[in-house]
Short mmCIF file of C-alpha atoms and ligand atoms in Angstrom, two decimals:
data_model
loop_
_atom_site.label_atom_id
_atom_site.label_comp_id
_atom_site.label_asym_id
_atom_site.label_seq_id
_atom_site.Cartn_x
_atom_site.Cartn_y
_atom_site.Cartn_z
CA MET K 92 25.24 -220.68 -61.37
CA SER K 93 26.10 -222.68 -57.84
CA SER K 94 24.32 -220.84 -54.94
CA LEU K 95 27.69 -220.09 -53.46
CA ALA K 96 28.94 -217.75 -56.77
CA ARG K 97 25.29 -216.06 -56.21
CA MET K 98 26.03 -215.27 -52.43
CA PRO K 99 27.03 -211.84 -51.81
CA TRP K 100 30.35 -210.88 -50.91
CA VAL K 101 29.98 -208.78 -48.05
CA ILE K 102 28.51 -212.57 -46.40
CA LYS K 103 31.18 -214.05 -47.85
CA TYR K 104 34.12 -212.23 -47.51
CA ARG K 105 33.37 -211.72 -43.92
CA PRO K 106 36.44 -211.59 -41.13
CA LYS K 107 36.59 -215.02 -39.56
CA ARG K 108 39.23 -213.73 -37.30
CA VAL K 109 40.01 -210.33 -34.89
CA GLU K 110 43.03 -209.97 -37.01
CA GLU K 111 41.14 -209.79 -40.43
CA VAL K 112 38.98 -206.55 -39.11
CA VAL K 113 41.23 -204.02 -41.14
CA ASN K 114 42.43 -200.23 -39.09
CA GLN K 115 39.86 -200.82 -36.26
CA GLU K 116 42.99 -201.32 -33.38
CA GLN K 117 41.60 -198.65 -31.34
CA ALA K 118 38.58 -200.16 -30.66
CA LYS K 119 40.38 -204.07 -30.80
CA ARG K 120 42.52 -202.44 -27.47
CA VAL K 121 39.00 -201.39 -25.68
CA PHE K 122 37.07 -204.01 -26.67
CA LEU K 123 39.81 -207.17 -25.90
CA PRO K 124 40.78 -207.07 -22.94
CA TRP K 125 36.97 -206.82 -21.84
CA LEU K 126 36.11 -209.92 -23.02
CA ARG K 127 39.27 -211.96 -22.13
CA GLN K 128 37.85 -210.58 -18.81
CA TRP K 129 34.51 -212.37 -19.18
CA LEU K 130 36.16 -215.66 -20.49
CA GLY K 131 38.65 -215.67 -17.16
CA GLY K 132 35.04 -216.35 -15.38
CA LYS K 133 35.43 -212.18 -13.72
CA PRO K 134 32.33 -210.45 -15.66
CA PRO K 135 33.77 -207.26 -15.74
CA GLU K 136 32.03 -203.74 -14.00
CA LYS K 137 29.90 -202.70 -17.34
CA LYS K 138 28.79 -206.12 -18.15
CA ALA K 139 27.53 -204.52 -22.08
CA ALA K 140 30.02 -203.00 -24.73
CA LEU K 141 28.32 -200.86 -27.14
CA PHE K 142 30.38 -200.35 -30.54
CA TYR K 143 29.04 -197.41 -31.81
CA GLY K 144 30.52 -195.68 -35.33
CA PRO K 145 29.44 -195.13 -39.09
CA ALA K 146 28.13 -197.83 -41.37
CA GLY K 147 30.00 -200.68 -42.97
CA VAL K 148 33.23 -200.33 -40.78
CA GLY K 149 33.13 -203.67 -39.14
CA LYS K 150 31.17 -203.24 -35.84
CA THR K 151 29.05 -206.79 -36.30
CA SER K 152 31.88 -207.81 -37.66
CA LEU K 153 34.36 -207.51 -35.11
CA VAL K 154 31.72 -209.45 -32.98
CA GLU K 155 30.83 -212.43 -35.07
CA ALA K 156 35.22 -212.69 -36.06
CA ALA K 157 36.04 -212.65 -32.08
CA ALA K 158 32.92 -215.07 -31.71
CA HIS K 159 34.39 -217.46 -34.31
CA GLU K 160 37.82 -216.99 -32.94
CA TYR K 161 37.63 -217.75 -29.48
CA ARG K 162 34.55 -220.21 -30.48
CA LEU K 163 32.25 -218.62 -28.61
CA GLU K 164 28.46 -219.18 -29.12
CA LEU K 165 27.03 -216.07 -30.96
CA ILE K 166 23.26 -215.00 -29.83
CA GLU K 167 22.25 -212.64 -32.50
CA MET K 168 19.16 -210.42 -32.09
CA ASN K 169 18.09 -207.62 -34.01
CA ALA K 170 17.31 -205.20 -31.05
CA SER K 171 14.60 -203.66 -33.05
CA ASP K 172 12.68 -207.39 -32.24
CA PHE K 173 12.94 -206.12 -28.84
CA ARG K 174 9.28 -205.26 -29.35
CA ARG K 175 7.84 -208.13 -28.80
CA ARG K 176 7.90 -210.04 -25.26
CA GLU K 177 8.92 -213.51 -26.62
CA ASP K 178 11.98 -212.13 -28.09
CA ILE K 179 12.95 -210.20 -24.90
CA ASP K 180 11.95 -213.62 -23.00
CA ARG K 181 13.93 -216.05 -25.17
CA ILE K 182 17.40 -213.63 -25.03
CA ALA K 183 16.82 -213.21 -21.23
CA LYS K 184 16.96 -216.45 -20.11
CA ILE K 185 19.80 -217.45 -21.89
CA ALA K 186 21.34 -214.36 -20.52
CA ALA K 187 20.82 -215.15 -17.43
CA THR K 188 21.27 -219.22 -17.36
CA GLN K 189 24.97 -220.20 -16.81
CA SER K 190 26.65 -222.21 -19.45
CA SER K 191 27.22 -225.60 -18.39
CA LEU K 192 30.85 -226.60 -17.31
CA PHE K 193 31.21 -228.73 -20.77
CA GLY K 194 28.77 -226.13 -23.00
CA ARG K 195 30.29 -223.37 -25.33
CA LYS K 196 30.57 -220.15 -24.19
CA LYS K 197 28.15 -217.71 -25.33
CA ILE K 198 27.97 -213.72 -26.10
CA ILE K 199 24.88 -211.60 -26.94
CA LEU K 200 24.45 -209.90 -29.79
CA LEU K 201 22.25 -207.12 -30.03
CA ASP K 202 22.71 -205.08 -33.31
CA GLU K 203 21.28 -201.76 -33.86
CA VAL K 204 19.94 -200.94 -30.58
CA ASP K 205 19.81 -197.35 -31.96
CA GLY K 206 16.69 -198.15 -33.78
CA ILE K 207 15.10 -198.22 -30.71
CA SER K 208 15.12 -195.04 -29.68
CA GLY K 209 11.33 -193.96 -29.93
CA THR K 210 9.14 -192.98 -27.00
CA ALA K 211 7.20 -195.94 -28.16
CA ASP K 212 9.85 -198.50 -27.31
CA ARG K 213 10.86 -197.37 -24.23
CA GLY K 214 9.56 -201.14 -23.01
CA GLY K 215 12.32 -202.13 -25.34
CA LEU K 216 15.10 -199.98 -23.30
CA ASP K 217 14.23 -201.32 -20.36
CA ALA K 218 14.06 -204.69 -21.35
CA ILE K 219 17.91 -203.94 -22.73
CA LEU K 220 18.50 -202.69 -19.39
CA GLU K 221 17.70 -205.83 -17.53
CA LEU K 222 18.98 -208.23 -19.29
CA ILE K 223 22.42 -206.06 -18.71
CA ASN K 224 22.27 -205.89 -15.25
CA ASN K 225 21.36 -210.09 -15.28
CA THR K 226 23.46 -211.65 -17.85
CA ARG K 227 25.90 -213.88 -17.10
CA HIS K 228 27.72 -213.37 -20.83
CA PRO K 229 28.75 -210.97 -22.52
CA ILE K 230 26.75 -208.15 -24.43
CA VAL K 231 27.15 -206.48 -26.72
CA MET K 232 25.43 -203.67 -28.81
CA THR K 233 26.11 -201.82 -31.80
CA ALA K 234 24.74 -198.26 -33.27
CA ASN K 235 25.54 -195.55 -35.80
CA ASP K 236 24.39 -192.78 -33.46
CA PRO K 237 24.57 -193.90 -29.92
CA TRP K 238 24.31 -189.93 -28.26
CA ASP K 239 20.77 -189.82 -28.58
CA GLN K 240 19.26 -188.61 -25.24
CA LYS K 241 17.21 -191.74 -24.94
CA LEU K 242 19.65 -194.13 -25.13
CA ARG K 243 21.71 -192.34 -21.80
CA PRO K 244 21.04 -194.98 -19.47
CA LEU K 245 22.54 -197.34 -22.27
CA ARG K 246 25.79 -195.48 -22.68
CA ASP K 247 26.16 -195.23 -18.77
CA ALA K 248 25.82 -198.93 -18.23
CA SER K 249 28.38 -200.10 -20.95
CA LEU K 250 31.88 -199.94 -22.24
CA MET K 251 32.00 -197.30 -25.15
CA VAL K 252 33.70 -199.09 -28.20
CA ALA K 253 34.09 -196.49 -30.76
CA PHE K 254 35.07 -197.50 -34.49
CA ASN K 255 36.65 -194.97 -37.17
CA ARG K 256 35.41 -194.31 -40.95
CA LEU K 257 38.10 -196.15 -42.97
CA ASN K 258 40.25 -194.81 -44.89
CA GLU K 259 40.38 -194.99 -48.84
CA ARG K 260 43.51 -197.14 -48.58
CA ASP K 261 42.61 -199.47 -46.09
CA ILE K 262 39.39 -199.92 -49.01
CA VAL K 263 41.27 -200.45 -51.43
CA THR K 264 43.34 -203.13 -49.69
CA ALA K 265 40.19 -204.86 -48.39
CA LEU K 266 38.58 -204.72 -52.78
CA LYS K 267 42.23 -205.88 -53.58
CA ARG K 268 41.67 -209.11 -51.63
CA ILE K 269 38.61 -210.59 -52.84
CA CYS K 270 39.65 -209.52 -56.32
CA GLU K 271 42.09 -212.19 -56.07
CA ALA K 272 40.55 -214.52 -54.11
CA GLU K 273 37.61 -214.23 -56.96
CA ARG K 274 40.19 -214.38 -59.70
CA ILE K 275 38.89 -211.10 -61.34
CA GLU K 276 40.94 -208.62 -63.34
CA CYS K 277 40.62 -205.30 -61.33
CA GLU K 278 42.44 -201.87 -62.28
CA HIS K 279 43.37 -200.41 -59.60
CA ASP K 280 42.06 -196.90 -60.63
CA ALA K 281 38.73 -198.82 -60.70
CA LEU K 282 39.17 -199.83 -56.60
CA LYS K 283 40.27 -196.51 -55.83
CA TYR K 284 37.31 -194.75 -57.69
CA ILE K 285 34.91 -197.43 -55.48
CA ALA K 286 36.61 -196.60 -52.49
CA GLN K 287 36.30 -192.82 -52.81
CA ARG K 288 32.75 -192.68 -53.98
CA SER K 289 31.83 -195.33 -50.66
CA GLU K 290 32.75 -192.84 -48.30
CA GLY K 291 34.61 -195.24 -45.94
CA ASP K 292 31.91 -197.69 -45.82
CA LEU K 293 33.38 -200.93 -46.58
CA ARG K 294 30.24 -202.99 -47.01
CA SER K 295 28.74 -200.13 -50.19
CA ALA K 296 32.05 -200.77 -51.52
CA ILE K 297 32.35 -204.28 -52.19
CA ASN K 298 28.96 -204.30 -52.90
CA ASP K 299 29.46 -202.35 -55.94
CA LEU K 300 32.37 -204.33 -56.89
CA GLN K 301 30.36 -207.03 -56.63
CA SER K 302 27.39 -206.10 -59.27
CA VAL K 303 30.09 -204.33 -61.52
CA ALA K 304 32.53 -207.91 -61.23
CA GLU K 305 29.21 -209.99 -62.07
CA GLY K 306 27.86 -208.06 -64.61
CA TYR K 307 30.91 -207.30 -66.54
CA GLY K 308 33.69 -210.29 -65.88
CA ARG K 309 36.06 -207.81 -64.97
CA VAL K 310 36.35 -204.11 -62.86
CA THR K 311 37.47 -201.43 -65.20
CA LEU K 312 37.60 -197.78 -64.64
CA ASP K 313 35.79 -197.05 -67.50
CA LEU K 314 33.05 -199.30 -66.34
CA VAL K 315 33.08 -198.48 -62.58
CA ARG K 316 32.71 -195.02 -63.49
CA SER K 317 29.64 -195.77 -65.76
CA LEU K 318 27.87 -197.82 -62.89
CA VAL K 319 29.15 -196.73 -59.56
CA VAL K 320 26.53 -193.94 -58.34
CA SER K 321 27.86 -191.89 -55.42
CA ARG K 322 25.77 -191.71 -52.36
CA ASP K 323 23.54 -188.92 -53.12
CA ARG K 324 22.98 -189.67 -56.63
CA GLN K 325 19.63 -190.24 -57.27
CA TYR K 326 18.80 -192.21 -61.03
CA SER K 327 16.91 -190.91 -63.94
CA PRO K 328 13.99 -193.20 -65.37
CA TRP K 329 16.35 -194.68 -67.56
CA GLU K 330 19.23 -195.57 -65.49
CA MET K 331 16.20 -196.66 -62.84
CA LEU K 332 14.50 -198.99 -65.58
CA ARG K 333 18.53 -200.31 -66.75
CA ASN K 334 19.54 -201.38 -63.46
CA LEU K 335 16.30 -202.99 -62.31
CA PHE K 336 16.58 -204.72 -65.32
CA MET K 337 20.25 -205.84 -65.36
CA SER K 338 20.05 -207.13 -61.67
CA LYS K 339 20.83 -210.27 -60.71
CA TYR K 340 20.38 -210.19 -57.26
CA ALA K 341 17.70 -208.56 -55.26
CA TRP K 342 19.35 -206.27 -53.40
CA GLN K 343 20.61 -204.90 -56.78
CA ALA K 344 16.51 -204.15 -57.61
CA LYS K 345 15.74 -202.92 -54.84
CA ARG K 346 18.89 -199.94 -55.11
CA ALA K 347 17.70 -198.93 -58.53
CA ILE K 348 14.60 -198.86 -57.41
CA THR K 349 15.13 -196.49 -53.98
CA HIS K 350 17.45 -194.56 -55.70
CA THR K 351 15.59 -192.08 -57.79
CA ASP K 352 13.64 -189.14 -56.97
CA LEU K 353 10.09 -190.33 -59.07
CA ASP K 354 7.48 -190.52 -56.64
CA TYR K 355 6.27 -194.40 -56.11
CA GLU K 356 3.30 -194.29 -58.38
CA THR K 357 5.21 -192.81 -61.29
CA ILE K 358 8.15 -195.68 -60.87
CA LEU K 359 5.39 -198.66 -61.22
CA GLN K 360 4.03 -196.85 -64.21
CA TRP K 361 7.70 -196.24 -65.60
CA ILE K 362 7.55 -200.35 -64.90
CA ASN K 363 4.71 -200.75 -65.66
CA GLU K 364 5.37 -199.04 -69.51
CA ASN K 365 8.63 -201.32 -70.40
CA ILE K 366 8.08 -204.52 -68.80
CA PRO K 367 7.04 -206.26 -72.02
CA VAL K 368 10.06 -203.33 -73.83
CA GLN K 369 12.44 -205.30 -71.45
CA TYR K 370 10.98 -209.08 -71.76
CA SER K 371 10.03 -211.08 -74.73
CA ASP K 372 9.32 -214.62 -73.40
CA PRO K 373 5.17 -214.73 -72.18
CA SER K 374 6.25 -216.72 -69.07
CA ASP K 375 8.55 -213.70 -67.74
CA ILE K 376 6.05 -211.05 -68.72
CA TRP K 377 3.41 -212.40 -66.97
CA ARG K 378 5.44 -213.03 -63.74
CA ALA K 379 6.94 -209.80 -63.92
CA TYR K 380 3.31 -208.38 -63.78
CA GLU K 381 2.12 -210.18 -61.56
CA ALA K 382 4.55 -208.87 -58.70
CA LEU K 383 3.81 -205.37 -60.23
CA ALA K 384 0.13 -206.04 -59.57
CA ARG K 385 0.93 -206.99 -56.06
CA ALA K 386 3.27 -203.85 -55.33
CA ASP K 387 0.32 -201.90 -56.79
CA ILE K 388 -2.38 -203.12 -54.22
CA MET K 389 0.05 -202.81 -51.74
CA LEU K 390 0.47 -199.36 -52.39
CA ALA K 391 -3.41 -198.36 -52.90
CA ARG K 392 -3.39 -200.19 -48.93
CA ILE K 393 -0.47 -198.55 -47.52
CA LYS K 394 -2.33 -195.20 -48.80
CA ARG K 395 -5.80 -196.24 -47.49
CA THR K 396 -4.36 -197.21 -44.02
CA MET K 397 -1.12 -194.83 -43.92
CA SER K 398 0.81 -197.44 -43.13
CA TRP K 399 4.13 -196.80 -44.15
CA ASP K 400 6.03 -199.18 -42.74
CA LEU K 401 4.74 -201.60 -45.36
CA LEU K 402 6.52 -199.48 -48.10
CA SER K 403 9.33 -201.85 -48.21
CA TYR K 404 7.09 -204.77 -49.40
CA VAL K 405 6.18 -202.30 -52.22
CA PHE K 406 9.78 -201.98 -53.07
CA ASP K 407 10.42 -205.45 -52.44
CA LEU K 408 7.72 -206.57 -55.55
CA ALA K 409 8.16 -203.88 -57.66
CA GLY K 410 12.02 -204.28 -57.79
CA PRO K 411 13.28 -207.63 -57.00
CA GLY K 412 9.90 -209.13 -57.73
CA VAL K 413 9.98 -207.54 -61.31
CA ALA K 414 13.63 -208.03 -62.14
CA LEU K 415 13.60 -211.36 -60.91
CA SER K 416 11.32 -212.66 -63.35
CA ARG K 417 13.03 -212.63 -66.17
CA LYS K 418 13.80 -216.62 -66.47
CA LYS K 419 13.76 -217.01 -70.15
CA SER K 420 14.41 -213.34 -71.69
CA LYS K 421 17.36 -212.93 -72.69
CA PHE K 422 18.93 -209.42 -71.49
CA LYS K 423 18.92 -207.17 -74.08
CA TRP K 424 19.62 -203.70 -74.87
CA ALA K 425 16.54 -202.24 -74.65
CA LYS K 426 14.99 -198.81 -75.65
CA TYR K 427 12.83 -197.25 -72.63
CA GLN K 428 9.15 -195.87 -73.61
CA PHE K 429 7.65 -193.23 -71.49
CA PRO K 430 4.51 -194.16 -70.31
CA GLN K 431 1.90 -192.71 -71.60
CA LYS K 432 0.14 -191.70 -68.79
CA ILE K 433 3.07 -189.20 -67.39
CA LEU K 434 3.33 -188.35 -70.96
CA MET K 435 -0.23 -186.82 -70.91
CA LEU K 436 0.62 -185.36 -67.77
CA ALA K 437 3.40 -183.61 -69.36
CA ARG K 438 2.34 -182.30 -72.40
CA THR K 439 0.47 -179.69 -70.77
CA LYS K 440 4.40 -178.50 -69.86
CA GLU K 441 3.27 -177.38 -66.62
CA THR K 442 3.95 -180.11 -64.77
CA ARG K 443 7.70 -179.04 -63.42
CA GLU K 444 7.00 -175.75 -62.91
CA ILE K 445 4.12 -176.18 -60.82
CA ARG K 446 6.25 -178.84 -58.77
CA ASN K 447 9.26 -176.14 -58.58
CA ALA K 448 6.28 -173.33 -57.29
CA ILE K 449 5.06 -175.91 -54.53
CA ALA K 450 8.88 -176.42 -53.40
CA GLU K 451 9.19 -172.73 -53.43
CA ALA K 452 5.66 -172.18 -51.42
CA VAL K 453 6.17 -174.85 -48.78
CA GLY K 454 9.64 -175.76 -48.69
CA LYS K 455 10.94 -173.05 -47.49
CA ARG K 456 8.65 -173.18 -44.46
CA VAL K 457 9.22 -176.39 -43.65
CA LEU K 458 12.92 -175.78 -43.94
CA VAL K 459 13.92 -178.34 -46.64
CA SER K 460 15.99 -177.38 -49.74
CA LYS K 461 14.04 -177.46 -52.69
CA ARG K 462 15.28 -180.50 -53.98
CA LYS K 463 14.49 -182.42 -50.70
CA PHE K 464 11.38 -181.17 -50.81
CA LEU K 465 10.91 -182.64 -53.95
CA SER K 466 11.94 -185.95 -53.47
CA ASP K 467 10.99 -186.87 -49.81
CA VAL K 468 8.34 -184.22 -49.60
CA LEU K 469 6.32 -183.71 -52.50
CA PRO K 470 5.09 -186.78 -52.98
CA PHE K 471 3.24 -187.50 -49.49
CA MET K 472 1.99 -184.17 -50.13
CA LYS K 473 0.49 -185.08 -53.02
CA ILE K 474 -0.79 -188.64 -51.51
CA ILE K 475 -2.69 -186.65 -49.04
CA PHE K 476 -4.40 -184.28 -51.49
CA GLU K 477 -5.33 -187.57 -53.35
CA GLU K 478 -6.33 -189.27 -50.04
CA ARG K 479 -7.60 -186.48 -47.88
CA PRO K 480 -9.06 -183.50 -49.46
CA ASP K 481 -10.12 -183.01 -45.42
CA TYR K 482 -6.38 -182.17 -44.38
CA ALA K 483 -5.45 -181.10 -47.96
CA ALA K 484 -7.69 -178.03 -47.77
CA ARG K 485 -6.21 -176.79 -44.51
CA ILE K 486 -2.57 -177.12 -46.29
CA ALA K 487 -3.54 -175.55 -49.07
CA ILE K 488 -5.07 -172.64 -47.37
CA ALA K 489 -1.96 -172.42 -44.86
CA TYR K 490 0.35 -172.51 -47.61
CA ASN K 491 -1.74 -170.03 -49.94
CA LEU K 492 -1.67 -172.35 -52.84
CA THR K 493 -2.66 -171.57 -56.11
CA ASP K 494 -5.81 -173.73 -57.91
CA ASN K 495 -2.93 -175.07 -60.71
CA MET K 496 -0.92 -176.41 -57.54
CA ILE K 497 -3.96 -177.71 -55.83
CA LYS K 498 -5.12 -179.95 -59.38
CA TYR K 499 -1.52 -180.93 -59.85
CA LEU K 500 -1.54 -181.98 -56.75
CA ALA K 501 -4.81 -183.58 -55.75
CA GLY K 502 -5.60 -184.74 -59.32
CA PRO K 503 -9.13 -185.63 -59.47
CA ARG K 504 -10.45 -185.26 -55.88
CA TYR K 505 -9.26 -181.40 -56.92
CA GLN K 506 -12.89 -180.49 -56.50
CA ALA K 507 -12.85 -182.58 -53.11
CA VAL K 508 -10.64 -180.48 -51.78
CA LYS K 509 -11.77 -177.06 -53.08
CA GLU K 510 -15.23 -178.28 -51.35
CA HIS K 511 -13.08 -178.65 -48.01
CA MET K 512 -11.82 -175.17 -48.53
CA ASN K 513 -14.73 -173.44 -48.74
CA MET K 514 -16.61 -174.98 -46.06
CA LEU K 515 -12.96 -173.90 -43.76
CA LEU K 516 -13.10 -170.69 -44.98
CA LEU K 517 -16.87 -169.81 -43.81
CA ARG K 518 -15.96 -171.11 -40.60
CA MET K 519 -13.03 -168.77 -40.33
CA GLU K 520 -15.29 -165.86 -41.48
CA LYS K 521 -17.56 -164.07 -39.00
CA PRO K 522 -21.39 -165.99 -39.10
CA SER K 523 -22.91 -162.54 -40.72
CA THR K 524 -20.67 -163.44 -43.76
CA VAL K 525 -21.65 -167.47 -44.02
CA SER K 526 -24.62 -166.56 -46.85
CA ALA K 527 -22.26 -164.85 -49.37
CA SER K 528 -23.06 -166.15 -52.48
CA ALA K 529 -20.67 -169.22 -53.63
CA THR K 530 -18.65 -166.20 -56.13
CA THR K 531 -18.13 -163.67 -53.45
CA ARG K 532 -17.17 -167.04 -51.37
CA GLU K 533 -14.30 -167.57 -53.62
CA SER K 534 -12.86 -164.14 -53.70
CA LYS K 535 -12.81 -164.16 -49.70
CA ARG K 536 -11.36 -167.47 -50.31
CA LYS K 537 -8.59 -165.52 -51.63
CA GLU K 538 -8.04 -163.06 -49.76
CA ALA K 539 -7.92 -165.37 -46.69
CA GLY K 540 -5.86 -167.08 -47.55
CA ARG K 541 -3.26 -164.55 -48.06
CA GLY K 542 -3.76 -163.53 -44.81
CA VAL K 543 -4.65 -166.30 -43.21
CA ARG K 544 -2.02 -165.98 -40.35
CA SER K 545 -2.05 -162.21 -39.18
CA ARG K 546 -5.52 -162.10 -40.21
CA SER K 547 -6.16 -164.90 -36.74
CA LYS K 548 -2.90 -163.37 -34.75
CA ARG K 549 -4.34 -159.75 -35.26
CA SER K 550 -8.51 -159.97 -34.52
CA GLY K 551 -7.95 -162.29 -31.47
CA ARG K 552 -11.51 -162.74 -31.69
CA GLY K 553 -14.57 -165.54 -33.52
CA ARG K 554 -13.49 -168.40 -34.29
CA GLN K 555 -10.16 -169.70 -35.44
CA THR K 556 -9.49 -172.27 -37.36
CA THR K 557 -6.37 -174.44 -36.03
CA LEU K 558 -4.73 -175.08 -39.77
CA PHE K 559 -2.34 -177.96 -38.04
N1 LIG P 750 37.18 -203.29 -40.59
C1 LIG P 750 36.54 -204.15 -41.56
N2 LIG P 750 37.83 -205.24 -41.40
C2 LIG P 750 37.10 -206.26 -43.04
N3 LIG P 750 35.67 -206.08 -43.22
C3 LIG P 750 35.25 -205.19 -43.20
C4 LIG P 750 35.53 -203.99 -42.27
N4 LIG P 750 34.34 -203.11 -42.14
C5 LIG P 750 33.11 -203.98 -42.80
N5 LIG P 750 33.60 -204.77 -43.46
C6 LIG P 750 33.43 -205.68 -44.78
O1 LIG P 750 32.29 -205.45 -44.42
C7 LIG P 750 30.76 -205.49 -44.39
C8 LIG P 750 29.69 -204.82 -43.78
O2 LIG P 750 30.13 -204.33 -42.21
P1 LIG P 750 29.61 -204.54 -40.93
O3 LIG P 750 28.59 -205.56 -40.81
O4 LIG P 750 30.89 -204.97 -39.75
O5 LIG P 750 29.29 -203.30 -40.48
P2 LIG P 750 29.24 -202.15 -39.33
O6 LIG P 750 30.15 -201.23 -39.11
O7 LIG P 750 27.86 -203.29 -38.66
O8 LIG P 750 27.51 -201.56 -40.19
P3 LIG P 750 26.17 -201.32 -39.71
O9 LIG P 750 26.55 -200.18 -38.57
O10 LIG P 750 25.70 -200.79 -40.53
O11 LIG P 750 25.70 -202.24 -39.37
C9 LIG P 750 31.51 -206.55 -43.91
O12 LIG P 750 30.88 -208.15 -44.60
C10 LIG P 750 33.08 -207.28 -43.99
O13 LIG P 750 32.98 -207.95 -45.33
MG1 LIG P 751 26.34 -204.12 -38.25
#
């Protein structure tokens, strides 16, 4: 397959002219006169424009199309890079320098400025403001949500350009055009189905279209129904593996393993168990295990150092790393196996109930839905329990977790957590009870666990232990 054929369609079919950016007439009416003013040599009062609106509706595309159409040199930077001094300086220098008489005019794109709204990025925001003040070229920024309080100075300094969510018809039209260009047979109802699922995000619609078209050579409603998952749909482990091993592109593989409720370790275990089920060629198997092992090491390091920003590397290794290891094995319909390790745990049959009970006990207090708790909070809780028995002990006491829950969460570190709990509870008791035997300590713990909050409020004396 040529490299062009493998190019993601969202890139291949990016609008080249302003006119090709569909259904953003309002945005164009605001943006184009402002841009022409710049190009006419009279910088407008607001030297920057802020494009805002939902994902995948043409914000970045409009800047690129305008640059192309007006023959401007596009200086592009993801705004989250604004932490690095050398990047800021590089852009600032370009912005402050007038183009030479015969040189091409420039337009500066700072993509996704809402990514830098954190307090840690204060310096980045100031740098952007300074850039806007000194620029001699139009600056366009993009954001999904520009209403964050911290972005206010940027809003004040910018021409605000709103982008609309695209409707189903726009999306179907755009998809149809791609089907024709690719000479792929696409059923109208299939395109409608993709459009509905995309919730106005043309980028994701195009990605869905490509994954079905390239896997099957045509796009029918039946295929689309079984393959296209809605935004909030999560894959079962079997679906995850099927999607992972069928992936032709890195993004498909990554999507397969990031759209599931399973915790990170469980994902790796499922893949681990099924690499030899899916791949037959020894060199493929070797490469896949190599990638998976590196994912595993990375995950361990992340847990140890709590550097969660590295998590996406784990997904890169375990997803694309494994999927793209297949060079010689033919794709076959495999019957995936349940990981032995999980099977052993699940045999106690309690796991599910315990998870639900924890969600009940804790989820309510942290104000998230049960589903969200199980997918987003529980995995982290488990890691805390396995890695930091001292924190875990506080959590266990605060939420009054039962022994079974602690066993589930802490696994082999159960004893360590219990020891920390006992120590904490002792400290919370009055000094005279410190010498209590282990058994009375245990019953005190239960009692204390139940009443921690009310008691510390009521007594107002003695040593208070802060739980968080
Ligand atoms: N209005 C549109 N007209 C034509 N193509 C579009 C439009 N919106 C999106 N696309 C297609 O979807 C892809 C993604 O669009 P784009 O990058 O412009 O989205 P965005 O609004 O910048 O999203 P994000 O906020 O996620 O950055 C483009 O490559 C293009 O192919
Ligand atoms: Mg964009």
